[in-house]
Amino acid sequence: MLLNTLGKLFEKAIANRLQWEAACFKLLHPCQFGEVWQNSTKDMRSYLTHLMRAGWTKGYKTSVVACNLVQYFLSLNHSVITLLLDHMGFADVVVNFFANYLIEQFTKLFWDNQLSEPFPAVVKVGQGSALSPILSALYLAPVLWEFHTKKHNAQLISYVDDGMIIIQSQT
């Protein structure tokens, strides 16, 4: 019980540090909302309202396609997370921590004074983890940055594991 509580506190501290660095170095796209520092649910509502009203002044109609990425947290590729953290400029100690924490973990069982052979222990970034919102936002950030560099009349916004594609046009 104590180990579980300490683990949650440790995850929360790491998550706070990742959030701080992501905000400080502008690693996340401005269209990533929810569970991200400086981009709350209220900010998303204001962004959508502004986008629609600006479209109305130009005579545009707005269409929205909403999607939910099912099992998003559990399907994050942990090797890709470490590569992204490295590419985004996080310190080697942070990248190495996540490589050791998430990839190729093994455990042993001790029962009745006997220790088992090591066997794989799958560590997932689950939905209840304090790390899941920031790791998933960092994981999705390159997609949003790439999408918004293209010239088209569509917007892509993300709310943790939910997304919206917004298109404005005359018809």
Coordinates of N, CA and C in Angstrom, one line a residue:
M1 N 0.8 -1.2 0.0 CA 0.0 0.0 0.0 C 0.9 1.3 0.0
L2 N 1.9 1.3 0.9 CA 2.7 2.5 0.9 C 3.5 2.6 -0.4
L3 N 4.0 1.5 -0.9 CA 4.7 1.6 -2.2 C 3.9 2.2 -3.3
N4 N 2.6 1.8 -3.4 CA 1.7 2.2 -4.4 C 1.4 3.8 -4.2
T5 N 1.3 4.2 -3.0 CA 1.1 5.6 -2.7 C 2.3 6.4 -3.1
L6 N 3.5 5.9 -2.7 CA 4.7 6.6 -3.0 C 4.9 6.7 -4.6
G7 N 4.6 5.6 -5.2 CA 4.7 5.6 -6.7 C 3.8 6.6 -7.3
K8 N 2.6 6.8 -6.8 CA 1.7 7.8 -7.4 C 2.2 9.2 -7.1
L9 N 2.8 9.4 -5.9 CA 3.4 10.7 -5.7 C 4.6 11.0 -6.6
F10 N 5.4 10.0 -6.8 CA 6.5 10.1 -7.7 C 6.1 10.4 -9.1
E11 N 5.0 9.7 -9.6 CA 4.5 10.0 -10.9 C 4.0 11.4 -11.1
K12 N 3.3 11.9 -10.0 CA 2.7 13.2 -10.0 C 3.9 14.3 -10.1
A13 N 4.9 14.0 -9.4 CA 6.1 15.0 -9.4 C 6.7 15.0 -10.8
I14 N 6.9 13.8 -11.4 CA 7.4 13.8 -12.7 C 6.5 14.4 -13.7
A15 N 5.2 14.2 -13.6 CA 4.2 14.8 -14.5 C 4.2 16.3 -14.4
N16 N 4.3 16.8 -13.2 CA 4.4 18.3 -13.0 C 5.6 18.8 -13.7
R17 N 6.8 18.2 -13.6 CA 8.0 18.6 -14.2 C 7.9 18.6 -15.7
L18 N 7.3 17.5 -16.3 CA 7.1 17.4 -17.7 C 6.2 18.5 -18.2
Q19 N 5.1 18.8 -17.5 CA 4.2 19.9 -17.8 C 4.9 21.2 -17.8
W20 N 5.7 21.5 -16.8 CA 6.4 22.7 -16.7 C 7.3 22.9 -17.9
E21 N 8.1 21.9 -18.2 CA 9.1 22.0 -19.4 C 8.3 22.1 -20.7
A22 N 7.2 21.4 -20.8 CA 6.4 21.5 -22.1 C 5.9 22.9 -22.3
A23 N 5.4 23.5 -21.2 CA 4.9 24.9 -21.3 C 6.1 25.9 -21.5
C24 N 7.2 25.7 -20.7 CA 8.3 26.6 -20.8 C 8.9 26.6 -22.2
F25 N 9.1 25.5 -22.8 CA 9.7 25.4 -24.1 C 8.7 25.3 -25.3
K26 N 7.4 25.5 -25.0 CA 6.4 25.6 -26.0 C 6.4 24.3 -26.9
L27 N 6.5 23.1 -26.3 CA 6.6 21.9 -27.0 C 5.2 21.4 -27.5
L28 N 4.1 21.8 -26.8 CA 2.8 21.4 -27.1 C 2.2 22.4 -28.1
H29 N 1.3 22.0 -29.0 CA 0.6 22.9 -29.9 C -0.4 23.6 -29.2
P30 N -0.7 24.9 -29.5 CA -1.7 25.6 -28.8 C -3.1 25.0 -29.0
C31 N -3.3 24.1 -29.9 CA -4.7 23.5 -30.1 C -4.8 22.2 -29.3
Q32 N -3.9 22.0 -28.3 CA -4.0 20.8 -27.4 C -4.6 21.4 -26.1
F33 N -5.8 20.8 -25.8 CA -6.5 21.3 -24.6 C -6.7 20.2 -23.6
G34 N -7.1 20.6 -22.4 CA -7.5 19.6 -21.4 C -6.3 18.9 -20.8
E35 N -6.2 19.0 -19.5 CA -5.1 18.3 -18.8 C -3.7 18.8 -19.2
V36 N -3.7 20.0 -19.9 CA -2.4 20.6 -20.3 C -2.3 21.9 -19.7
W37 N -1.2 22.3 -19.1 CA -1.1 23.6 -18.5 C -1.3 24.7 -19.5
Q38 N -1.9 25.7 -19.1 CA -2.1 26.9 -20.0 C -3.1 26.7 -21.1
N39 N -3.8 25.5 -21.2 CA -4.8 25.3 -22.2 C -5.9 24.4 -21.6
S40 N -6.8 25.1 -21.0 CA -7.9 24.4 -20.2 C -9.1 24.1 -21.1
T41 N -10.1 23.5 -20.5 CA -11.3 23.3 -21.2 C -12.0 24.6 -21.6
K42 N -11.9 25.6 -20.7 CA -12.5 26.9 -21.0 C -11.8 27.5 -22.2
D43 N -10.4 27.3 -22.3 CA -9.7 27.9 -23.4 C -10.2 27.3 -24.7
M44 N -10.5 25.9 -24.7 CA -11.0 25.3 -25.9 C -12.3 25.8 -26.3
R45 N -13.2 26.1 -25.3 CA -14.5 26.7 -25.6 C -14.4 28.0 -26.2
S46 N -13.5 28.9 -25.7 CA -13.2 30.2 -26.2 C -12.7 30.1 -27.6
Y47 N -11.7 29.2 -27.8 CA -11.2 29.0 -29.2 C -12.2 28.6 -30.2
L48 N -13.1 27.7 -29.9 CA -14.1 27.3 -30.8 C -15.1 28.4 -31.1
T49 N -15.5 29.1 -30.0 CA -16.4 30.2 -30.2 C -15.8 31.3 -31.1
H50 N -14.6 31.6 -30.8 CA -13.9 32.6 -31.7 C -13.8 32.1 -33.1
L51 N -13.4 30.9 -33.3 CA -13.3 30.3 -34.7 C -14.6 30.4 -35.4
M52 N -15.7 30.0 -34.8 CA -17.0 30.0 -35.4 C -17.5 31.4 -35.7
R53 N -17.3 32.3 -34.8 CA -17.8 33.7 -35.0 C -16.9 34.4 -36.1
A54 N -15.6 34.1 -36.1 CA -14.8 34.7 -37.2 C -15.2 34.1 -38.5
G55 N -15.6 32.9 -38.6 CA -16.1 32.3 -39.8 C -17.4 32.9 -40.2
W56 N -18.3 33.2 -39.3 CA -19.6 33.8 -39.6 C -19.4 35.2 -40.3
T57 N -18.4 35.9 -39.8 CA -18.2 37.3 -40.4 C -17.8 37.2 -41.8
K58 N -17.2 36.0 -42.2 CA -16.8 35.8 -43.6 C -17.8 35.0 -44.4
G59 N -18.9 34.7 -43.7 CA -20.0 34.0 -44.4 C -19.8 32.5 -44.5
Y60 N -18.9 32.0 -43.6 CA -18.6 30.6 -43.7 C -19.5 29.8 -42.8
K61 N -19.7 28.5 -43.2 CA -20.4 27.6 -42.4 C -19.4 26.7 -41.7
T62 N -19.6 26.2 -40.6 CA -18.6 25.4 -39.8 C -19.1 24.0 -39.7
S63 N -18.3 23.0 -40.0 CA -18.6 21.6 -39.8 C -17.5 21.0 -38.9
V64 N -18.0 20.1 -38.0 CA -17.1 19.6 -37.0 C -17.2 18.0 -37.1
V65 N -16.1 17.3 -37.1 CA -16.1 15.9 -37.0 C -15.3 15.6 -35.7
A66 N -16.0 14.9 -34.7 CA -15.4 14.6 -33.5 C -15.0 13.1 -33.5
C67 N -13.9 12.8 -32.8 CA -13.4 11.5 -32.7 C -12.9 11.2 -31.3
N68 N -12.9 9.9 -31.0 CA -12.3 9.5 -29.7 C -11.3 8.4 -30.0
L69 N -10.1 8.5 -29.6 CA -9.1 7.5 -29.8 C -9.3 6.4 -28.7
V70 N -9.9 5.3 -29.0 CA -10.2 4.3 -28.0 C -8.9 3.6 -27.6
Q71 N -8.8 3.4 -26.3 CA -7.7 2.7 -25.7 C -6.4 3.5 -26.0
Y72 N -6.5 4.8 -26.1 CA -5.4 5.6 -26.5 C -4.2 5.5 -25.5
F73 N -4.4 5.6 -24.2 CA -3.3 5.6 -23.3 C -2.6 4.3 -23.3
L74 N -3.4 3.2 -23.3 CA -2.8 1.9 -23.3 C -2.1 1.5 -24.6
S75 N -2.4 2.2 -25.7 CA -1.8 1.9 -27.0 C -0.6 2.7 -27.3
L76 N -0.2 3.6 -26.4 CA 1.0 4.4 -26.7 C 2.2 3.5 -26.8
N77 N 3.0 3.7 -27.9 CA 4.2 3.0 -28.1 C 5.3 3.6 -27.2
H78 N 5.8 2.8 -26.2 CA 6.7 3.4 -25.2 C 8.1 3.7 -25.9
S79 N 8.5 3.0 -26.9 CA 9.8 3.3 -27.6 C 9.6 4.6 -28.3
V80 N 8.5 4.9 -28.9 CA 8.2 6.2 -29.5 C 8.2 7.3 -28.5
I81 N 7.7 7.1 -27.3 CA 7.7 8.1 -26.3 C 9.1 8.6 -26.0
T82 N 10.0 7.6 -25.8 CA 11.4 8.0 -25.5 C 12.0 8.7 -26.6
L83 N 11.8 8.2 -27.9 CA 12.3 8.9 -29.0 C 11.8 10.4 -29.1
L84 N 10.5 10.6 -28.9 CA 10.0 11.9 -28.9 C 10.5 12.8 -27.8
L85 N 10.7 12.2 -26.6 CA 11.3 13.0 -25.5 C 12.7 13.5 -25.9
D86 N 13.4 12.6 -26.5 CA 14.8 12.9 -26.9 C 14.8 13.9 -28.0
H87 N 13.9 13.8 -29.0 CA 13.8 14.7 -30.1 C 13.4 16.1 -29.7
M88 N 12.5 16.1 -28.6 CA 12.0 17.4 -28.1 C 13.0 18.1 -27.3
G89 N 14.1 17.5 -27.0 CA 15.2 18.1 -26.2 C 15.2 17.9 -24.7
F90 N 14.4 16.9 -24.2 CA 14.5 16.6 -22.8 C 15.8 16.1 -22.4
A91 N 16.2 16.3 -21.2 CA 17.5 15.9 -20.7 C 17.7 14.4 -20.9
D92 N 18.9 13.9 -21.1 CA 19.2 12.5 -21.2 C 18.7 11.7 -20.0
V93 N 18.8 12.3 -18.8 CA 18.3 11.6 -17.6 C 16.8 11.3 -17.7
V94 N 16.0 12.2 -18.2 CA 14.6 12.0 -18.4 C 14.3 11.0 -19.4
V95 N 14.9 11.0 -20.6 CA 14.7 10.1 -21.6 C 15.1 8.7 -21.1
N96 N 16.3 8.6 -20.4 CA 16.7 7.3 -19.9 C 15.8 6.8 -18.8
F97 N 15.2 7.7 -18.0 CA 14.3 7.2 -17.0 C 13.1 6.6 -17.6
F98 N 12.5 7.2 -18.7 CA 11.3 6.6 -19.3 C 11.7 5.3 -20.1
A99 N 12.9 5.3 -20.6 CA 13.3 4.0 -21.3 C 13.4 2.9 -20.3
N100 N 13.9 3.2 -19.1 CA 14.0 2.2 -18.1 C 12.6 1.9 -17.4
Y101 N 11.8 2.9 -17.3 CA 10.5 2.8 -16.6 C 9.5 2.0 -17.4
L102 N 9.5 2.3 -18.7 CA 8.4 1.8 -19.6 C 8.8 0.6 -20.5
I103 N 10.0 0.4 -20.8 CA 10.4 -0.5 -21.8 C 11.2 -1.7 -21.1
E104 N 10.8 -2.9 -21.5 CA 11.4 -4.2 -21.2 C 11.6 -4.3 -19.6
Q105 N 10.5 -4.2 -18.9 CA 10.6 -4.4 -17.5 C 10.4 -5.9 -17.1
F106 N 11.1 -6.3 -16.1 CA 11.0 -7.7 -15.6 C 10.8 -7.6 -14.1
T107 N 10.2 -8.6 -13.6 CA 9.9 -8.7 -12.1 C 10.2 -10.2 -11.7
K108 N 10.3 -10.4 -10.4 CA 10.4 -11.7 -9.8 C 9.4 -11.8 -8.6
L109 N 8.9 -12.9 -8.4 CA 8.0 -13.2 -7.3 C 8.7 -13.9 -6.2
F110 N 8.5 -13.4 -4.9 CA 9.1 -14.1 -3.8 C 7.9 -14.7 -2.9
W111 N 7.9 -16.0 -2.8 CA 6.8 -16.6 -2.1 C 7.4 -17.8 -1.3
D112 N 7.1 -17.9 -0.1 CA 7.5 -19.0 0.8 C 9.0 -19.2 0.7
N113 N 9.7 -18.2 0.8 CA 11.2 -18.2 0.8 C 11.8 -18.7 -0.5
Q114 N 11.1 -18.6 -1.6 CA 11.6 -18.9 -2.9 C 11.4 -17.8 -3.9
L115 N 12.4 -17.5 -4.6 CA 12.4 -16.4 -5.6 C 12.3 -17.0 -7.0
S116 N 11.3 -16.5 -7.7 CA 11.1 -17.0 -9.1 C 12.1 -16.5 -10.1
E117 N 12.2 -17.1 -11.2 CA 13.0 -16.5 -12.3 C 12.4 -15.2 -12.8
P118 N 13.2 -14.3 -13.4 CA 12.6 -13.1 -13.9 C 11.6 -13.4 -15.0
F119 N 10.5 -12.6 -15.1 CA 9.6 -12.7 -16.2 C 9.1 -11.3 -16.6
P120 N 8.7 -11.1 -17.8 CA 8.3 -9.8 -18.3 C 7.2 -9.2 -17.5
A121 N 7.3 -7.9 -17.1 CA 6.3 -7.2 -16.4 C 5.9 -6.0 -17.4
V122 N 4.7 -6.0 -17.9 CA 4.3 -5.0 -18.8 C 3.9 -3.8 -18.0
V123 N 4.5 -2.7 -18.2 CA 4.2 -1.4 -17.6 C 3.5 -0.5 -18.6
K124 N 2.3 -0.2 -18.4 CA 1.5 0.7 -19.3 C 1.3 2.0 -18.7
V125 N 1.1 3.0 -19.5 CA 0.7 4.3 -19.0 C -0.8 4.3 -19.1
G126 N -1.4 4.0 -18.0 CA -2.9 3.8 -17.9 C -3.6 5.1 -17.8
Q127 N -4.9 5.1 -18.0 CA -5.7 6.3 -17.9 C -5.7 6.9 -16.6
G128 N -5.5 6.2 -15.5 CA -5.5 6.8 -14.2 C -4.2 7.4 -13.7
S129 N -3.2 7.1 -14.5 CA -1.8 7.6 -14.1 C -1.7 9.1 -14.3
A130 N -0.9 9.7 -13.4 CA -0.7 11.1 -13.4 C 0.1 11.5 -14.7
L131 N 0.9 10.5 -15.2 CA 1.7 10.7 -16.4 C 1.0 10.7 -17.7
S132 N -0.2 10.0 -17.7 CA -0.9 9.8 -19.0 C -1.3 11.1 -19.7
P133 N -1.8 12.1 -19.1 CA -2.2 13.3 -19.9 C -1.0 14.0 -20.5
I134 N 0.1 14.2 -19.8 CA 1.2 14.9 -20.4 C 2.0 14.0 -21.4
L135 N 2.1 12.7 -21.1 CA 2.8 11.8 -22.1 C 2.0 11.7 -23.4
S136 N 0.7 11.6 -23.2 CA -0.2 11.5 -24.4 C -0.2 12.8 -25.2
A137 N -0.1 13.9 -24.5 CA -0.1 15.2 -25.2 C 1.3 15.4 -26.0
L138 N 2.4 15.0 -25.3 CA 3.7 15.1 -26.0 C 3.7 14.1 -27.2
Y139 N 3.1 12.9 -27.0 CA 3.0 11.9 -28.1 C 2.3 12.5 -29.3
L140 N 1.2 13.2 -29.1 CA 0.3 13.7 -30.1 C 0.8 15.1 -30.7
A141 N 1.7 15.8 -30.0 CA 2.1 17.1 -30.4 C 2.7 17.2 -31.8
P142 N 3.5 16.3 -32.2 CA 4.1 16.4 -33.6 C 3.0 16.3 -34.7
V143 N 1.9 15.5 -34.4 CA 0.8 15.4 -35.4 C 0.1 16.7 -35.5
L144 N -0.1 17.4 -34.4 CA -0.8 18.7 -34.5 C 0.1 19.8 -35.2
W145 N 1.4 19.8 -34.8 CA 2.3 20.7 -35.4 C 2.4 20.5 -36.9
E146 N 2.5 19.2 -37.4 CA 2.6 18.9 -38.8 C 1.3 19.3 -39.5
F147 N 0.1 19.0 -38.9 CA -1.2 19.3 -39.5 C -1.3 20.8 -39.7
H148 N -0.9 21.6 -38.8 CA -1.1 23.0 -38.8 C -0.1 23.7 -39.7
T149 N 1.0 23.0 -40.1 CA 1.9 23.6 -41.1 C 1.4 23.6 -42.5
K150 N 0.4 22.7 -42.8 CA -0.1 22.6 -44.1 C -1.1 23.7 -44.3
K151 N -1.2 24.2 -45.5 CA -2.2 25.2 -45.9 C -3.5 24.6 -46.3
H152 N -4.5 24.7 -45.5 CA -5.8 24.2 -45.8 C -6.8 24.9 -44.9
N153 N -8.1 24.7 -45.2 CA -9.1 25.4 -44.4 C -9.6 24.5 -43.2
A154 N -8.9 23.6 -42.8 CA -9.3 22.7 -41.7 C -8.4 23.0 -40.4
Q155 N -9.1 22.8 -39.3 CA -8.4 23.0 -38.0 C -8.4 21.6 -37.3
L156 N -7.4 21.3 -36.6 CA -7.4 20.1 -35.8 C -7.1 20.5 -34.3
I157 N -8.0 20.1 -33.4 CA -7.8 20.3 -32.0 C -7.9 19.0 -31.3
S158 N -7.2 19.0 -30.2 CA -7.1 17.8 -29.4 C -7.5 18.1 -27.9
Y159 N -8.2 17.2 -27.4 CA -8.6 17.2 -25.9 C -8.2 15.9 -25.3
V160 N -7.0 15.7 -24.9 CA -6.4 14.5 -24.3 C -6.6 13.4 -25.4
D161 N -7.5 12.5 -25.3 CA -7.7 11.4 -26.2 C -8.9 11.6 -27.2
D162 N -9.4 12.8 -27.2 CA -10.5 13.2 -28.1 C -10.0 14.2 -29.1
G163 N -10.5 14.2 -30.3 CA -10.1 15.2 -31.3 C -11.3 15.8 -32.1
M164 N -11.0 16.9 -32.7 CA -12.0 17.5 -33.6 C -11.3 18.0 -34.8
I165 N -11.9 17.7 -35.9 CA -11.5 18.4 -37.2 C -12.6 19.4 -37.5
I166 N -12.2 20.6 -37.7 CA -13.1 21.7 -38.0 C -12.8 22.2 -39.3
I167 N -13.9 22.3 -40.2 CA -13.7 22.8 -41.5 C -14.7 24.0 -41.7
Q168 N -14.2 25.1 -42.3 CA -15.1 26.2 -42.6 C -15.0 26.5 -44.0
S169 N -16.2 26.7 -44.6 CA -16.3 27.0 -46.1 C -17.6 27.7 -46.3
Q170 N -17.8 28.1 -47.6 CA -19.0 28.8 -48.0 C -20.2 27.9 -48.0
T171 N -19.9 26.6 -48.2 CA -21.0 25.6 -48.4 C -21.0 24.7 -47.2

